[in-house]
Every structure is written in structure tokens, then in C-alpha cells.
Coordinates of C-alpha atoms and ligand atoms in Angstrom, one line a residue:
M1 CA 6.9 8.1 -12.3
S2 CA 9.4 7.5 -9.6
A3 CA 8.4 7.0 -6.3
A4 CA 10.5 10.6 -5.7
D5 CA 7.6 12.7 -7.9
R6 CA 5.4 11.1 -4.8
S7 CA 4.8 13.9 -2.1
P8 CA 2.3 12.3 1.6
C9 CA -0.9 13.6 2.5
P10 CA -0.7 14.0 5.9
G11 CA -3.2 12.8 7.7
S12 CA -3.6 10.3 5.9
G13 CA -1.4 7.5 7.9
T14 CA -0.9 5.0 4.8
A15 CA 1.6 6.3 1.3
A16 CA -1.5 4.2 -0.2
F17 CA -2.9 7.9 -0.8
H18 CA -0.9 10.5 -1.5
R19 CA 0.5 13.4 -3.7
R20 CA 1.7 13.6 -7.7
A21 CA 2.3 17.0 -8.8
G22 CA 0.2 18.3 -6.4
E23 CA -2.7 16.1 -7.0
L24 CA -4.4 13.4 -4.4
F25 CA -3.8 10.0 -6.0
C26 CA -5.3 6.7 -4.3
E27 CA -2.2 3.7 -5.2
D28 CA -1.5 4.8 -8.9
V29 CA -5.1 6.8 -10.3
P30 CA -5.8 10.1 -9.4
V31 CA -9.3 10.6 -7.4
R32 CA -10.4 14.0 -9.4
E33 CA -10.6 11.5 -12.1
L34 CA -12.8 8.8 -10.0
A35 CA -15.1 11.8 -9.5
A36 CA -15.5 12.8 -12.9
R37 CA -15.9 9.2 -13.9
Y38 CA -18.3 7.8 -10.7
G39 CA -19.9 11.8 -9.8
T40 CA -19.3 12.3 -5.4
P41 CA -20.3 11.9 -2.6
L42 CA -17.6 9.1 -2.9
Y43 CA -16.1 6.3 -1.0
V44 CA -12.5 5.0 -3.3
Y45 CA -10.9 2.2 -0.8
S46 CA -7.1 1.5 -1.3
G47 CA -6.8 -2.8 -1.8
A48 CA -2.8 -2.1 -1.5
C49 CA -3.3 -0.4 2.2
V50 CA -5.5 -3.0 3.7
D51 CA -3.3 -5.7 1.7
Q52 CA -0.7 -4.5 3.8
R53 CA -3.0 -3.2 7.4
V54 CA -3.9 -8.2 7.0
A55 CA -0.2 -8.4 6.3
A56 CA 0.6 -6.5 9.6
V57 CA -1.3 -8.0 11.7
R58 CA -1.2 -11.6 10.6
A59 CA 3.2 -10.6 10.7
A60 CA 2.9 -9.2 14.9
F61 CA 0.8 -11.9 15.9
G62 CA 1.9 -15.0 14.1
P63 CA 0.4 -18.1 12.6
D64 CA -1.3 -18.9 15.3
A65 CA -3.7 -15.8 15.4
L66 CA -7.6 -16.4 14.1
L67 CA -7.9 -13.0 12.5
R68 CA -11.2 -12.8 12.2
Y69 CA -12.0 -9.2 10.9
A70 CA -14.9 -6.9 12.1
V71 CA -17.7 -7.1 9.5
K72 CA -19.7 -4.4 10.5
A73 CA -16.6 -1.7 10.0
N74 CA -16.7 -1.9 6.1
G75 CA -18.8 -5.5 4.3
N76 CA -18.6 -4.8 1.2
L77 CA -18.5 -8.5 -0.7
T78 CA -15.4 -7.3 -3.1
L79 CA -13.3 -6.3 0.4
L80 CA -14.5 -9.4 2.1
R81 CA -13.7 -11.8 -0.5
R82 CA -10.0 -9.6 -1.0
L83 CA -9.9 -9.9 3.4
F84 CA -10.8 -13.6 3.5
A85 CA -8.3 -14.1 -0.2
R86 CA -4.7 -12.8 2.2
G87 CA -5.8 -15.2 5.4
A88 CA -8.9 -13.3 7.6
G89 CA -12.3 -15.7 8.9
F90 CA -14.9 -12.7 9.8
D91 CA -16.4 -11.7 12.9
L92 CA -20.2 -10.8 12.6
V93 CA -23.0 -9.5 15.0
S94 CA -26.4 -10.4 13.4
G95 CA -27.5 -12.9 10.6
G96 CA -27.6 -10.7 7.9
E97 CA -23.7 -10.3 8.5
L98 CA -24.5 -14.2 8.2
R99 CA -26.4 -13.7 5.1
R100 CA -24.0 -10.6 3.2
L101 CA -21.0 -13.9 3.9
Q102 CA -22.7 -16.5 2.2
A103 CA -23.6 -13.4 -0.4
A104 CA -19.5 -12.8 -0.8
G105 CA -19.1 -17.0 -1.1
L106 CA -17.2 -16.9 2.0
P107 CA -17.4 -20.0 4.8
A108 CA -19.2 -20.0 7.9
A109 CA -16.7 -21.8 9.3
Q110 CA -14.3 -19.0 9.7
A111 CA -16.8 -16.7 10.8
V112 CA -17.1 -16.1 15.3
F113 CA -20.3 -14.9 15.8
A114 CA -20.8 -12.5 18.3
G115 CA -24.4 -10.3 19.4
V116 CA -25.2 -9.1 22.6
G117 CA -28.7 -9.6 21.4
K118 CA -29.2 -12.7 19.2
E119 CA -32.3 -14.0 17.7
P120 CA -33.3 -17.2 17.3
W121 CA -33.4 -17.5 13.6
E122 CA -30.2 -16.2 14.2
I123 CA -28.7 -18.0 16.3
E124 CA -31.2 -21.2 14.6
A125 CA -28.8 -20.0 11.2
A126 CA -25.8 -19.3 12.5
V127 CA -25.4 -23.0 13.4
A128 CA -27.1 -24.5 10.1
A129 CA -23.7 -22.4 8.7
G130 CA -21.3 -24.3 11.4
I131 CA -20.0 -21.2 12.3
Q132 CA -17.1 -21.7 14.7
F133 CA -17.6 -19.7 17.7
F134 CA -20.4 -18.5 19.2
N135 CA -19.0 -15.5 21.6
V136 CA -21.8 -16.1 23.9
E137 CA -23.3 -12.8 25.3
S138 CA -26.2 -13.5 27.9
A139 CA -27.5 -16.5 29.9
H140 CA -30.5 -16.2 28.4
E141 CA -28.9 -17.3 25.1
L142 CA -27.9 -20.9 26.0
P143 CA -31.8 -22.6 25.8
L144 CA -32.0 -21.0 22.4
L145 CA -28.8 -21.7 21.2
A146 CA -28.9 -26.3 23.1
A147 CA -31.6 -26.0 20.8
A148 CA -30.2 -25.1 17.4
A149 CA -27.6 -27.7 19.2
A150 CA -29.1 -30.1 19.1
A151 CA -29.8 -30.5 15.0
A152 CA -26.3 -29.8 14.6
P153 CA -23.6 -32.6 13.3
R154 CA -21.3 -31.4 16.3
P155 CA -21.3 -29.8 19.2
V156 CA -21.3 -25.9 19.0
R157 CA -18.2 -24.7 20.2
V158 CA -19.3 -21.3 23.0
A159 CA -16.8 -18.8 24.0
L160 CA -18.2 -16.7 26.8
R161 CA -18.0 -12.8 26.4
L162 CA -17.1 -11.5 29.5
N163 CA -17.1 -7.4 30.8
P164 CA -13.8 -8.0 32.5
D165 CA -14.3 -3.9 33.6
V166 CA -12.1 -2.4 31.9
D167 CA -11.5 1.3 31.3
A168 CA -10.5 1.1 27.0
G169 CA -9.9 5.5 27.5
T170 CA -12.2 5.9 24.0
H171 CA -15.3 7.3 23.3
A172 CA -18.5 6.3 25.5
Y173 CA -20.3 5.3 23.2
I174 CA -17.7 3.0 21.3
S175 CA -16.5 1.5 25.2
T176 CA -18.0 -1.5 25.5
G177 CA -15.9 -2.7 28.8
K178 CA -16.7 -1.6 31.4
Q179 CA -19.6 -2.4 34.1
E180 CA -22.0 -0.2 32.3
N181 CA -22.3 -1.8 29.3
K182 CA -25.4 -4.2 27.9
F183 CA -21.6 -6.1 26.5
G184 CA -20.8 -9.9 27.6
V185 CA -21.2 -10.8 31.4
A186 CA -19.7 -9.7 34.0
L187 CA -17.2 -11.7 35.7
S188 CA -20.2 -11.3 39.2
A189 CA -22.1 -13.8 37.4
A190 CA -20.1 -15.2 34.8
G191 CA -19.1 -18.8 37.5
A192 CA -23.0 -19.7 37.1
V193 CA -22.9 -19.0 33.3
V194 CA -20.2 -21.1 32.8
A195 CA -21.9 -23.6 35.0
A196 CA -24.8 -23.3 32.7
I197 CA -22.4 -24.2 29.5
L198 CA -20.9 -26.7 30.7
R199 CA -24.2 -28.8 31.4
E200 CA -25.2 -28.5 28.2
P201 CA -23.9 -31.6 25.9
R202 CA -24.1 -30.0 22.9
L203 CA -22.3 -26.7 23.9
S204 CA -18.7 -26.8 24.7
L205 CA -17.0 -24.1 26.2
C206 CA -13.7 -23.5 24.2
G207 CA -13.0 -19.8 25.1
Y208 CA -13.6 -16.4 27.0
H209 CA -14.1 -13.2 25.1
V210 CA -13.5 -9.8 25.7
H211 CA -13.8 -6.0 23.2
L212 CA -12.9 -3.6 25.1
G213 CA -14.5 -1.2 22.9
S214 CA -13.6 0.5 19.5
Q215 CA -10.7 2.6 18.6
L216 CA -8.2 2.4 21.5
R217 CA -4.4 3.6 21.3
A218 CA -3.2 1.9 24.3
V219 CA -1.9 -2.1 25.1
A220 CA -2.4 -1.5 29.0
P221 CA -6.0 -2.3 28.8
Y222 CA -6.4 -5.4 26.9
V223 CA -3.4 -6.8 29.5
E224 CA -5.5 -5.6 31.9
A225 CA -8.5 -7.4 30.7
F226 CA -6.6 -10.9 30.3
H227 CA -5.0 -10.2 33.7
K228 CA -9.2 -10.2 35.0
V229 CA -10.1 -13.0 32.6
A230 CA -7.5 -15.6 34.0
A231 CA -7.4 -14.8 37.3
F232 CA -12.1 -15.1 37.1
V233 CA -10.2 -18.6 35.8
D234 CA -8.6 -19.5 37.8
A235 CA -10.2 -19.5 40.5
D236 CA -12.0 -22.6 39.7
P237 CA -10.4 -25.7 38.2
A238 CA -13.3 -26.3 35.7
R239 CA -13.9 -22.6 34.2
G240 CA -10.3 -23.3 32.4
A241 CA -10.8 -27.2 31.5
G242 CA -11.0 -27.8 27.4
I243 CA -10.3 -23.4 26.7
T244 CA -8.4 -23.5 23.5
H245 CA -8.7 -19.5 22.3
Y246 CA -8.9 -16.2 24.3
D247 CA -10.0 -14.0 21.7
L248 CA -9.0 -10.5 22.8
G249 CA -11.9 -8.3 20.0
G250 CA -10.8 -5.7 18.3
G251 CA -11.2 -2.0 19.0
F252 CA -7.1 -1.4 17.2
G253 CA -6.9 2.3 16.8
I254 CA -5.8 4.4 13.8
A255 CA -4.8 7.5 14.2
Y256 CA -7.0 9.6 12.0
G257 CA -4.4 12.5 11.3
D258 CA -3.6 13.0 15.1
G259 CA -1.2 10.6 17.4
A260 CA 0.1 7.3 16.4
P261 CA -2.0 4.1 16.4
L262 CA -2.2 1.3 18.5
D263 CA 0.8 -0.2 17.8
V264 CA 0.6 -4.0 16.8
E265 CA 3.6 -5.7 17.3
A266 CA 4.1 -3.8 21.6
L267 CA 0.2 -5.6 21.9
A268 CA 1.0 -8.3 20.5
G269 CA 4.5 -8.8 21.9
A270 CA 2.7 -8.3 25.6
L271 CA 0.2 -11.2 25.0
L272 CA 1.2 -13.7 23.6
P273 CA 4.1 -14.9 26.0
L274 CA 0.7 -14.6 28.6
L275 CA -1.5 -16.9 26.2
A276 CA 1.5 -19.3 24.9
A277 CA 1.6 -19.6 29.4
R278 CA -1.7 -20.8 28.6
G279 CA -2.0 -22.8 25.6
W280 CA -4.8 -20.2 24.4
R281 CA -4.8 -19.3 21.0
P282 CA -5.7 -15.8 19.8
V283 CA -8.5 -14.9 18.6
L284 CA -8.5 -11.0 17.0
E285 CA -11.7 -9.1 15.5
P286 CA -10.2 -5.9 14.7
G287 CA -12.0 -4.0 12.1
R288 CA -11.1 -0.4 11.8
Y289 CA -7.8 -1.2 11.5
L290 CA -7.9 -3.2 8.4
V291 CA -9.5 -1.2 6.5
G292 CA -10.3 2.6 8.6
D293 CA -7.3 4.5 6.5
A294 CA -7.9 2.3 3.6
G295 CA -11.2 4.5 2.4
I296 CA -11.5 7.7 2.1
L297 CA -14.5 10.1 1.1
V298 CA -14.3 12.3 -1.6
T299 CA -16.5 15.1 -1.7
T300 CA -17.4 18.3 -4.3
V301 CA -17.7 21.8 -2.6
L302 CA -21.6 23.6 -3.3
G303 CA -21.0 26.9 -2.5
E304 CA -19.6 28.9 0.9
K305 CA -22.0 30.7 3.5
A306 CA -20.5 33.2 6.3
T307 CA -23.1 34.2 8.4
G308 CA -20.7 36.3 10.5
S309 CA -19.7 34.4 13.6
T310 CA -18.8 31.3 11.6
D311 CA -17.8 30.8 8.4
F312 CA -19.1 27.4 6.3
L313 CA -18.1 25.4 3.5
L314 CA -21.5 23.2 2.2
V315 CA -20.4 19.9 0.9
D316 CA -22.2 16.7 -0.9
A317 CA -21.5 14.7 1.4
A318 CA -23.1 14.9 4.5
M319 CA -23.5 13.2 7.4
N320 CA -25.7 10.6 6.2
D321 CA -22.8 9.4 4.2
L322 CA -20.5 9.7 7.3
L323 CA -22.3 10.3 10.6
R324 CA -19.0 9.9 12.3
P325 CA -18.8 13.5 13.1
A326 CA -21.9 14.0 14.4
L327 CA -22.4 10.9 16.5
Y328 CA -18.3 11.1 18.3
Q329 CA -17.5 14.2 17.3
A330 CA -15.4 12.6 15.5
R331 CA -11.8 14.4 14.1
H332 CA -11.1 13.1 10.5
P333 CA -8.7 14.8 8.5
I334 CA -9.8 16.3 5.1
V335 CA -7.3 17.5 2.8
P336 CA -8.0 19.3 -1.2
V337 CA -7.8 16.6 -3.7
A338 CA -6.0 19.9 -5.7
E339 CA -3.9 21.4 -3.7
R340 CA -4.2 25.8 -4.9
P341 CA -1.9 27.9 -3.5
G342 CA -3.1 30.5 -1.0
P343 CA -3.6 31.4 3.0
S344 CA -5.6 28.8 5.1
R345 CA -9.2 29.4 7.2
T346 CA -10.6 28.1 9.7
V347 CA -14.4 27.0 8.9
D348 CA -17.0 24.3 9.4
V349 CA -17.3 22.0 6.8
V350 CA -21.3 21.3 6.4
G351 CA -23.9 19.2 4.2
P352 CA -26.9 19.4 2.3
V353 CA -28.7 17.8 6.0
C354 CA -31.3 19.3 7.4
E355 CA -29.8 19.6 11.0
T356 CA -27.0 21.3 12.7
G357 CA -25.5 18.2 13.8
D358 CA -24.6 17.4 10.0
F359 CA -21.4 17.8 9.9
L360 CA -17.6 16.9 8.6
A361 CA -15.6 19.3 10.4
R362 CA -15.5 22.1 13.3
Q363 CA -13.4 25.2 12.3
R364 CA -11.0 23.1 11.1
S365 CA -8.0 24.7 9.4
L366 CA -8.7 23.9 5.0
P367 CA -6.3 25.9 1.8
P368 CA -8.6 27.5 -0.4
C369 CA -11.0 26.3 -2.6
R370 CA -14.4 27.3 -4.1
R371 CA -17.5 26.1 -6.1
G372 CA -16.8 23.0 -7.4
D373 CA -13.5 21.6 -5.8
L374 CA -13.1 18.4 -4.5
L375 CA -12.0 17.0 -0.2
A376 CA -10.8 14.3 -0.1
V377 CA -12.3 13.0 3.8
L378 CA -9.3 10.4 5.4
G379 CA -9.9 7.9 7.2
A380 CA -13.2 7.0 6.3
G381 CA -13.0 3.8 4.9
A382 CA -14.2 2.3 8.3
Y383 CA -17.1 3.3 9.6
G384 CA -19.0 5.7 6.4
A385 CA -20.1 3.6 4.4
S386 CA -21.4 1.3 6.7
M387 CA -23.3 3.3 8.8
A388 CA -24.5 5.2 5.7
S389 CA -28.4 5.7 5.4
N390 CA -30.8 7.2 3.0
Y391 CA -31.7 10.2 5.7
N392 CA -32.9 13.0 3.7
T393 CA -34.2 10.9 0.6
R394 CA -30.3 11.2 -0.3
R395 CA -28.7 8.2 -1.8
R396 CA -25.9 6.3 -0.1
P397 CA -22.5 7.0 -1.6
A398 CA -21.1 4.1 -4.8
E399 CA -17.6 2.7 -3.5
V400 CA -14.6 2.7 -5.9
L401 CA -11.9 0.2 -5.3
V402 CA -8.7 0.9 -6.4
D403 CA -5.8 -1.8 -7.2
G404 CA -2.5 -0.3 -8.6
G405 CA -3.7 1.5 -11.6
T406 CA -7.1 -0.2 -11.5
A407 CA -10.4 1.3 -10.1
V408 CA -13.6 -1.0 -9.9
L409 CA -16.5 0.1 -8.5
V410 CA -18.0 -2.0 -5.9
R411 CA -21.3 -0.7 -4.8
A412 CA -22.9 1.4 -7.3
R413 CA -24.7 4.9 -6.2
E414 CA -28.4 3.8 -5.1
T415 CA -31.3 4.9 -7.2
F416 CA -34.2 6.6 -6.6
E417 CA -36.4 4.0 -7.4
Q418 CA -34.3 1.6 -4.5
L419 CA -35.1 4.2 -2.3
F420 CA -39.0 3.7 -2.4
A421 CA -38.6 0.0 -4.0
S422 CA -40.3 -1.3 0.0
E423 CA -42.0 1.8 0.6
I424 CA -46.2 0.7 -0.1
D425 CA -48.0 3.4 -1.3
L426 CA -51.2 3.2 0.0
H427 CA -53.2 5.7 -2.0
E428 CA -56.2 6.9 -2.7
A429 CA -57.3 6.1 -7.0
Ligands
LIG501 N1 -15.9 -7.1 17.5 C1 -16.8 -6.6 18.7 C2 -17.5 -7.9 19.3 C3 -17.1 -5.3 17.7 O1 -18.2 -5.4 19.0 C4 -16.6 -5.2 17.5 C5 -17.0 -3.0 16.7 C6 -15.0 -5.3 16.8 C7 -14.7 -6.7 16.7 C8 -14.4 -4.2 15.3 O2 -14.2 -3.2 16.7 P1 -13.1 -2.1 16.2 O3 -11.8 -3.4 15.6 O4 -13.1 -1.2 14.5 O5 -12.7 -1.0 16.8 N2 -19.2 3.1 14.4 C9 -18.4 3.3 15.5 C10 -17.2 2.2 16.2 C11 -18.2 1.2 16.8 C12 -17.4 -0.7 17.0 C13 -18.8 -1.7 17.6 N3 -18.1 -3.3 17.7 C14 -17.1 4.5 15.2 O6 -17.1 4.0 14.2 O7 -16.1 4.6 15.7

């Protein structure tokens, strides 16, 4: 089939998902076939899209930038290995994510460890694993880190996470760089924390870290944050000595079918000269931008229902599979897997979970579809599977990775036995 036979899938943000003769494809694989083979709800990822995003970020920021993928966005072991093979390291926020990296056989030496509340065992494990930088978020981490560093073969490298009090213009739940957010150290308090780090012989202050929040569309907050950090550093020569890296965090927004994604080239164009002037190497921690558009959630229509005021489309995916609409009122485009002629109508797309907050979309215009039809929820590769739960005793979905004409299962659907395996049933004999 030639490229001319393909038509774009509006809202998908990537040509990896497109239509051929009205049918939705992921690369060269019909999504319908995957649903038939693996069942639904099903996450389907495009390897090519992930590769393109990594290449785009690396091209924009150049070879000097350290790309540290935020594992929390999607920690699938196969995806992690793929990202590493294409030059990414990792941004971790828990000892569990470190274990995940180790399970994938990937080195901690190219991973940074942030996390607003690190437990002692997590700090010890990360030091022992030879983590690249600790993004220190609170002064109380320092004694723990210094104690763990005493046994390390070389000083532990620290980037201090600053809270620059910058409005990222994003949903309140995923804004992290405002004064009222729990993350980082306020600029007013950071001088004392820098001094405390400098007093520790086994800690080496190498950088500053800011992460303003997630799903940012504009470059301006990143620039504003940089200038605030620069002013903080310039206020005292001790704050700038030995600084080699500036971690600008992640947060690179994608379109979700509405407007434009963050302009990564413009971001690099604005920040790279500022960093070069100080000799600071950029560290980037994108999660969503690398994997969000690369994934869809495929779901089957279970039936329809009208209450008089609202028309519902009941589907087999729910808030436990994709929490974002319920938690952030996030708008994910939804498209039929096979196009069907006829007038569109306005529906609420809801799952089987017993909560009114269980919806994938509200008041959405969708082409006609009926029981048994497949729908694809787009932009579901980031914070989809990684935030899935077993609520209502539902098994988390299977995940499939497509590469050209090949699809491989990268996570099997959970079994019910797995769901109960760790429960201790104190039943009476
Ligand atoms: N670095 C740090 C320190 C972070 O806390 C995060 C995300 C990232 C990097 C990656 O952010 P990204 O590039 O993916 O925007 N569950 C929410 C997003 C929460 C993000 C938490 N931190 C959602 O579904 O929108």
C-alpha cells in the first residue's frame, strides 16, 4: 500500500496512527487485528513514534544535552530498553522505579533521582547503584544522603531542586513550580540549603533543577524559571562554583487534539544560549512528550443508554485503565477504529466502574457506533498504563508494542489470580 492510500487520523498527533481504507492502523498493523488477538481494553504503542520523539528532542537540544526520560510516564520494561538504546537515560522518583530500571538491566549511572519524599532505603539503594545526580528537594534529605555517601566510592553528585514560583499555566494538580506546591526548595530558603550541601565533604553540588509542572505548551515559563535561578546563583559566588548542569525538568506538552504541542525547538533556541553562556549542560526530563502520542487505548463498545438528558456510550475501558479524564478533566480525542458512515451525535463515553466520575469523555461528538465496535482513545501512551489500578477488581490492560508490521505483547493482561495473590485470607476453617 502506498503512502497515498493513507489518510491522517485527526487528533492523533502522529502519523504512526493513520487510516487505510477507513480503518485505523498503528504503523503497518490494523488496530482491529490487535484487539481481536489480545482483547480489550488494550494499550497499543508505536515504537516509531517514540523513536521520532527522542530524535526530535535530541536534534533540538544537541549532543551535549542529557536526555533523562521520566519513567513515571510509562515504565514498561521494553519501552525503557528501547529509549535507552536510542540515547535516553532516566529520571526516577522512587526506589521502585530504580528497581524497574535494574529489572530492565539498565544502568543507574545515566539516571537522575528526584522525588519529594525519599525514604532512607531509597537513598541508600540509589547511592549504591551509582545514580548520576540526586535532585535534592528538601534539607532533611541531606543527612541521609551524606550518611549513604560516606560508604560510596566517590562523592555523590547533587542537583538542588529549586521552586522558582513560576506559573506553568497548567492544571493545578500537575503544577509543581509554584510557591504553594510541595516540590523543591523555595528560593528564599535555598541559600541555606546550598551552604549545607557545601559543608558535606561527600556531597558535590553540580547543578540546579527545576520542574515547573506537566503539560506545558509555552516556552516562557521555562525562560522565566531560568532567570530566577540565575539571579539566585549570581547573588553569591559560592552558589555558582562547581555548577556544571541545569536540569530544566520535563513538562513538554502534547496537543491532545487541541492546538499545538510545546515547540521543543523554540524551547531549545531560547535556553541553549543562556546555558552556554554559563557553561551549564542541559538536563531534560520529558516523559509525556516522548510516549504520550505514541499510545492509544483500544476499547469495545458494550452498549448504549439514554437517560433523557444524556446519551451514554458504555465501553469496556474505565477510569482504572485511564485515570486522566476523571482526575484532571483531561480531554483525550476518541475515534472509531473502523469508520462508519452516518451523522455524528453527542455522547458521554463512560466505563463500567461504579463512579459517576468514571468517564473517558463527556459531551463528545462521535460518529455512529454500536455494540461490539472498537474505539481508540488517543494520546494515551503517557500516564495511562502507569496510573492504572485494579479498582472494582478489574485487571489492568494488556500492552502491545508495534514496530512496522510486527506487534509484540509487552505486558500481558493481569489474571485474577495475580490480583488476589498478595491478599491474606483469614477465613475460618
Ligand atoms: N520531572 C519531574 C521531576 C516530574 O515530576 C515529572 C512529572 C516529569 C519530569 C515528567 O513530566 P512530563 O514531561 O511527563 O510532563 N499524571 C499527570 C502528570 C504528572 C506528572 C508528574 N511529574 C498526567 O497524567 O497529566
